[in-house]
Amino acid sequence: MIKYLLSAGDLTRDQTIEILDIAEGMADVNEREIKKLPTLRGKTVVNLFFEDSTRTRISFELAAKRLSADVINFSAKGSSVSKGESLKDTAQTLEAMGADAVVIRHPASGTANVLAHSNWINGAIVNAGDGTHEHPTQALLDAFTMRKRIHGSNSKGKALDGLKVAIVGDVLHSRVARSNLLLLNTLGAEVHFVAPPTLLPANPSNWKATLHFSLDETLQVEKPDVVMMLRVQAERMNASFFPSEREYARIWGFNADRLKTLKPSAFLMHPGPMNRGLEIDAISADSPQSTVLEQVANGVSVRMAVLYSLLSGERAADVK
Amino acid sequence: MSNSFVLKNVVIGDGVATDIQIEGDKIVAIGAGLVAAESIDCSGLVALPGFVDLHTHLREPGFEQSETVLTGTQAAAMGGFTAVHAMANTSPVADTAGVVEQVAALGREAGYADVYPIGAVTVGLEGKQLAELGAMANSKAQVRVFSDDGKCVHDPVLMRRALEYVKAFGGVIAQHAQEPRLTEGAQMNEGAVSAELGLTGWPAVAEESIIARDVLLAEHVGSRVHICHLSTAGSVEIVRWAKARGIQVTAEVTPHHLLLTDELVRSYDAVYKVNPPLRTAADVVALREALIDGTIDIIATDHAPHPIEAKDCEWSAAAFGMLGLETAASIAQDVLIDSGKSSWARLAEVLSLNPAKIGGDTDQGQGLIAGAFANIALIDPKVKRAVVADSVSKSKNSPYIGLELPGKVIHTIYRGYFTVRDGLLAETGRN
């Protein structure tokens, strides 16, 4: 069993499908009147958040609680070194308190890897977003959502072979894009990135994806099965990545006109929180094609599956 | 007390075995069958002129938790160096006669190598106003190399004036070529790996555009310019072009840029965080070729000690820099000798003769000839050694730990004095 989930690329195809299948079961639990399993009773899960993210934190918190784990939320703002306690001291403190799993969100790329490869923590580690690197549980919940939309209650055991996914927006700074790229590659989907040239990496040669500058042309020519819009972060607005918000919205934003060009079976995703009127307009965001709220609901199921996979294996080993 | 000994059966560079006789602080004779009060068997060892590092961070004053002039020069001695140039980014910055004289005095007191302080080009390394270059040049430290290393003199007017001004006393500006706007928040080489890792890129063009500008400025004002730590294939091309054009430019490369690539950053282990960043395998090939063909003049270590806490953290919070003094000769041997592409004579040029010439160090880089100061590094080229964390430097941030490197410095003789003998550091310095 895996002990760390640092990158979506850590998972094999079989492991990915297994986690998604477990999440199906968790989704059933989340439909019940009593939404709780005793699986992780006595386990302690720490949400170690160095960056504000209410959505991701409560999703993990709910996931852990529904598995009956004890949950501690540890928020530390900003770079740990400049603000006093080092990452090492924080990690060792949590270890000393007996954390079984640490879910870490950090503004610096690679921090989950640093934590995993130090000897500071013995427990499981889940990367809940590290800088502009990765956000593997987001990719898992996105894959889960795609599978569910396509296969409904027959989703178990399925991959995403041949699915055409267009990911649109600030690809350069997006951990969602990076994790989705790796996981979609693993599941056999075809990835298309659409962005202004300033928001694509200067050298994408290691990426198994097709790059496009024009959203309209991509929609027209590629006819994607899935369109995933990325959030435009406020700090990009005044850094010359694009001339103005209006121009961005016109050329790369999703709107009612573009919605009409989608094929009937296609759907529209967004990891949230949305900038309505910038990368996505209200009509699209609230349309039946939009999966935004499904993604949120599925996030809890998928994170339950991840925590279960990381921690219940350990329990089995304990019994041996 | 007279100091008189003979190094027996030593191979000087690419030559055949011979003897070197030393009296006091000088080499007095070279040839077979020399006799003195003490004779030291050096069979199997290669003798080279003591190494000169044009780019060392000794950290004192101000950052004694990382390194001091004493520990830094001890590490230098272990690496076969008999002289180091101490970079100016201390606290206070070496931008006045007082600070450079203090660093020089600490070097003399330590007695493990000649310490030549480098003066800051601008006050406080801030890139706004020229530091008192003349005062530093005329001080007891006799500064000839000026650099804002760690920061680029990016203002073109200031760079032009600095290049012109130091002609008055035969100085040289050593430029840290890094266009600041193009490297805001930069964490690693911008390329295929940075795209995957989500780390802000440090593009090659940020280095190359400054080098291109500065060689043209040097040509325009008829000055010489030295480029610190070249790291890209494009930089090599520009320096090659400038030299062909007759521009007075010299260039250095660090050992780590000759061996390591940005693939190592995949570990997010901050020991590989350095400025300029580790580049691609193609850049490494270009730098190695340029060192062999003479486009690059010297190897300089950019020895940059940092305490454990500055590296044992998340990548973006970690300090830039890595150790280099104790391992530089091994990497030079790998590139020039073990590759079969060059010679010990070239190794002596890039680690001793050329840096001494660029830095204006008249007592160093004289070569192994009768009458020269007895600054000698004796290397056993056949030894393979696994690099361990246990360095003489006060810091441990070596990127080579766990690697096996060729060659080992057996003895270092600094002005006739064994700072290292049989691989062991002398307990006290010269004096």
PDB file of C-alpha atoms in Angstrom, chain A residues 124-239:
ATOM      1  CA  ALA A 124       1.416   9.023   5.947  1.00  0.00           C
ATOM      2  CA  ILE A 125       1.626  12.254   3.946  1.00  0.00           C
ATOM      3  CA  VAL A 126      -0.926  13.675   1.539  1.00  0.00           C
ATOM      4  CA  ASN A 127      -0.057  16.611  -0.658  1.00  0.00           C
ATOM      5  CA  ALA A 128      -3.046  18.937  -0.533  1.00  0.00           C
ATOM      6  CA  GLY A 129      -1.424  21.429  -2.891  1.00  0.00           C
ATOM      7  CA  ASP A 130       2.223  22.574  -2.971  1.00  0.00           C
ATOM      8  CA  GLY A 131       2.850  25.920  -4.599  1.00  0.00           C
ATOM      9  CA  THR A 132       2.577  25.701  -8.366  1.00  0.00           C
ATOM     10  CA  HIS A 133       3.522  22.023  -8.392  1.00  0.00           C
ATOM     11  CA  GLU A 134       0.733  19.536  -7.699  1.00  0.00           C
ATOM     12  CA  HIS A 135      -2.623  18.885  -6.130  1.00  0.00           C
ATOM     13  CA  PRO A 136      -3.106  15.143  -6.596  1.00  0.00           C
ATOM     14  CA  THR A 137      -6.430  14.738  -4.730  1.00  0.00           C
ATOM     15  CA  GLN A 138      -7.939  17.411  -6.981  1.00  0.00           C
ATOM     16  CA  ALA A 139      -6.906  15.362 -10.023  1.00  0.00           C
ATOM     17  CA  LEU A 140      -8.388  12.231  -8.439  1.00  0.00           C
ATOM     18  CA  LEU A 141     -11.695  13.941  -7.724  1.00  0.00           C
ATOM     19  CA  ASP A 142     -11.740  15.385 -11.226  1.00  0.00           C
ATOM     20  CA  ALA A 143     -11.146  11.937 -12.706  1.00  0.00           C
ATOM     21  CA  PHE A 144     -13.830  10.530 -10.420  1.00  0.00           C
ATOM     22  CA  THR A 145     -16.243  13.227 -11.596  1.00  0.00           C
ATOM     23  CA  MET A 146     -15.491  12.542 -15.272  1.00  0.00           C
ATOM     24  CA  ARG A 147     -15.940   8.808 -14.794  1.00  0.00           C
ATOM     25  CA  LYS A 148     -19.199   9.318 -12.943  1.00  0.00           C
ATOM     26  CA  ARG A 149     -20.603  11.673 -15.595  1.00  0.00           C
ATOM     27  CA  ILE A 150     -19.752   9.220 -18.341  1.00  0.00           C
ATOM     28  CA  HIS A 151     -20.467   5.853 -16.746  1.00  0.00           C
ATOM     29  CA  GLY A 152     -22.869   6.736 -13.919  1.00  0.00           C
ATOM     30  CA  SER A 153     -23.434   3.812 -11.575  1.00  0.00           C
ATOM     31  CA  ASN A 154     -21.302   1.561 -13.807  1.00  0.00           C
ATOM     32  CA  SER A 155     -18.134   3.532 -13.092  1.00  0.00           C
ATOM     33  CA  LYS A 156     -16.244   0.918 -11.097  1.00  0.00           C
ATOM     34  CA  GLY A 157     -13.171  -0.487 -12.781  1.00  0.00           C
ATOM     35  CA  LYS A 158     -13.298   2.088 -15.573  1.00  0.00           C
ATOM     36  CA  ALA A 159     -10.444   4.304 -16.785  1.00  0.00           C
ATOM     37  CA  LEU A 160     -10.714   7.332 -19.088  1.00  0.00           C
ATOM     38  CA  ASP A 161      -9.234   5.918 -22.278  1.00  0.00           C
ATOM     39  CA  GLY A 162      -9.632   8.147 -25.304  1.00  0.00           C
ATOM     40  CA  LEU A 163     -11.376  10.921 -23.400  1.00  0.00           C
ATOM     41  CA  LYS A 164     -10.422  14.317 -24.777  1.00  0.00           C
ATOM     42  CA  VAL A 165      -9.888  16.891 -22.020  1.00  0.00           C
ATOM     43  CA  ALA A 166      -9.179  20.573 -22.671  1.00  0.00           C
ATOM     44  CA  ILE A 167      -7.671  22.378 -19.669  1.00  0.00           C
ATOM     45  CA  VAL A 168      -7.909  26.130 -20.112  1.00  0.00           C
ATOM     46  CA  GLY A 169      -6.217  29.072 -18.401  1.00  0.00           C
ATOM     47  CA  ASP A 170      -3.189  29.683 -16.224  1.00  0.00           C
ATOM     48  CA  VAL A 171      -1.490  26.362 -16.901  1.00  0.00           C
ATOM     49  CA  LEU A 172       1.951  27.736 -15.973  1.00  0.00           C
ATOM     50  CA  HIS A 173       1.070  28.384 -12.334  1.00  0.00           C
ATOM     51  CA  SER A 174      -1.541  25.665 -11.907  1.00  0.00           C
ATOM     52  CA  ARG A 175      -0.985  22.700  -9.624  1.00  0.00           C
ATOM     53  CA  VAL A 176      -4.404  21.457 -10.726  1.00  0.00           C
ATOM     54  CA  ALA A 177      -3.218  21.370 -14.342  1.00  0.00           C
ATOM     55  CA  ARG A 178       0.003  19.509 -13.468  1.00  0.00           C
ATOM     56  CA  SER A 179      -1.727  16.840 -11.411  1.00  0.00           C
ATOM     57  CA  ASN A 180      -4.496  16.429 -13.948  1.00  0.00           C
ATOM     58  CA  LEU A 181      -1.969  16.048 -16.751  1.00  0.00           C
ATOM     59  CA  LEU A 182      -0.244  13.162 -14.974  1.00  0.00           C
ATOM     60  CA  LEU A 183      -3.390  11.416 -13.808  1.00  0.00           C
ATOM     61  CA  LEU A 184      -5.206  11.810 -17.135  1.00  0.00           C
ATOM     62  CA  ASN A 185      -2.127  10.434 -18.909  1.00  0.00           C
ATOM     63  CA  THR A 186      -2.192   7.457 -16.545  1.00  0.00           C
ATOM     64  CA  LEU A 187      -5.877   6.838 -17.204  1.00  0.00           C
ATOM     65  CA  GLY A 188      -5.465   7.032 -20.967  1.00  0.00           C
ATOM     66  CA  ALA A 189      -7.149  10.380 -21.601  1.00  0.00           C
ATOM     67  CA  GLU A 190      -5.872  12.895 -24.135  1.00  0.00           C
ATOM     68  CA  VAL A 191      -4.842  16.250 -22.627  1.00  0.00           C
ATOM     69  CA  HIS A 192      -5.079  19.583 -24.423  1.00  0.00           C
ATOM     70  CA  PHE A 193      -3.838  22.721 -22.697  1.00  0.00           C
ATOM     71  CA  VAL A 194      -5.275  26.041 -23.864  1.00  0.00           C
ATOM     72  CA  ALA A 195      -3.705  29.271 -22.626  1.00  0.00           C
ATOM     73  CA  PRO A 196      -2.168  32.555 -23.647  1.00  0.00           C
ATOM     74  CA  PRO A 197       1.520  31.847 -24.476  1.00  0.00           C
ATOM     75  CA  THR A 198       2.571  33.790 -21.373  1.00  0.00           C
ATOM     76  CA  LEU A 199       0.764  31.280 -19.158  1.00  0.00           C
ATOM     77  CA  LEU A 200       2.344  28.173 -20.635  1.00  0.00           C
ATOM     78  CA  PRO A 201       5.803  26.936 -19.617  1.00  0.00           C
ATOM     79  CA  ALA A 202       8.703  28.081 -21.796  1.00  0.00           C
ATOM     80  CA  ASN A 203       9.717  24.456 -22.288  1.00  0.00           C
ATOM     81  CA  PRO A 204       6.861  21.943 -22.090  1.00  0.00           C
ATOM     82  CA  SER A 205       8.830  19.187 -23.853  1.00  0.00           C
ATOM     83  CA  ASN A 206       8.391  16.698 -20.999  1.00  0.00           C
ATOM     84  CA  TRP A 207       4.624  17.129 -21.050  1.00  0.00           C
ATOM     85  CA  LYS A 208       2.423  14.586 -22.750  1.00  0.00           C
ATOM     86  CA  ALA A 209      -0.150  17.129 -23.883  1.00  0.00           C
ATOM     87  CA  THR A 210      -1.069  19.215 -26.919  1.00  0.00           C
ATOM     88  CA  LEU A 211      -0.767  22.974 -26.493  1.00  0.00           C
ATOM     89  CA  HIS A 212      -3.132  25.511 -28.003  1.00  0.00           C
ATOM     90  CA  PHE A 213      -3.353  29.294 -27.870  1.00  0.00           C
ATOM     91  CA  SER A 214      -6.913  29.650 -29.147  1.00  0.00           C
ATOM     92  CA  LEU A 215      -9.877  28.430 -27.107  1.00  0.00           C
ATOM     93  CA  ASP A 216     -12.380  28.849 -29.946  1.00  0.00           C
ATOM     94  CA  GLU A 217     -10.234  26.909 -32.383  1.00  0.00           C
ATOM     95  CA  THR A 218      -9.692  24.139 -29.816  1.00  0.00           C
ATOM     96  CA  LEU A 219     -13.412  23.852 -29.149  1.00  0.00           C
ATOM     97  CA  GLN A 220     -14.136  23.809 -32.860  1.00  0.00           C
ATOM     98  CA  VAL A 221     -11.393  21.492 -34.070  1.00  0.00           C
ATOM     99  CA  GLU A 222     -10.806  19.160 -31.126  1.00  0.00           C
ATOM    100  CA  LYS A 223     -14.423  18.946 -29.941  1.00  0.00           C
ATOM    101  CA  PRO A 224     -13.347  18.075 -26.386  1.00  0.00           C
ATOM    102  CA  ASP A 225     -15.402  15.771 -24.167  1.00  0.00           C
ATOM    103  CA  VAL A 226     -14.428  17.784 -21.122  1.00  0.00           C
ATOM    104  CA  VAL A 227     -13.482  21.432 -20.721  1.00  0.00           C
ATOM    105  CA  MET A 228     -11.785  22.319 -17.459  1.00  0.00           C
ATOM    106  CA  MET A 229     -11.406  26.008 -16.652  1.00  0.00           C
ATOM    107  CA  LEU A 230      -8.587  27.077 -14.321  1.00  0.00           C
ATOM    108  CA  ARG A 231      -8.820  29.875 -11.821  1.00  0.00           C
ATOM    109  CA  VAL A 232      -6.927  33.077 -12.651  1.00  0.00           C
ATOM    110  CA  GLN A 233      -5.085  34.121  -9.498  1.00  0.00           C
ATOM    111  CA  ALA A 234      -5.267  37.767  -8.498  1.00  0.00           C
ATOM    112  CA  GLU A 235      -1.488  38.139  -8.468  1.00  0.00           C
ATOM    113  CA  ARG A 236      -1.293  37.430 -12.224  1.00  0.00           C
ATOM    114  CA  MET A 237      -3.560  40.321 -13.092  1.00  0.00           C
ATOM    115  CA  ASN A 238      -0.978  43.079 -12.835  1.00  0.00           C
ATOM    116  CA  ALA A 239       2.127  41.182 -13.893  1.00  0.00           C
TER     117      ALA A 239
END
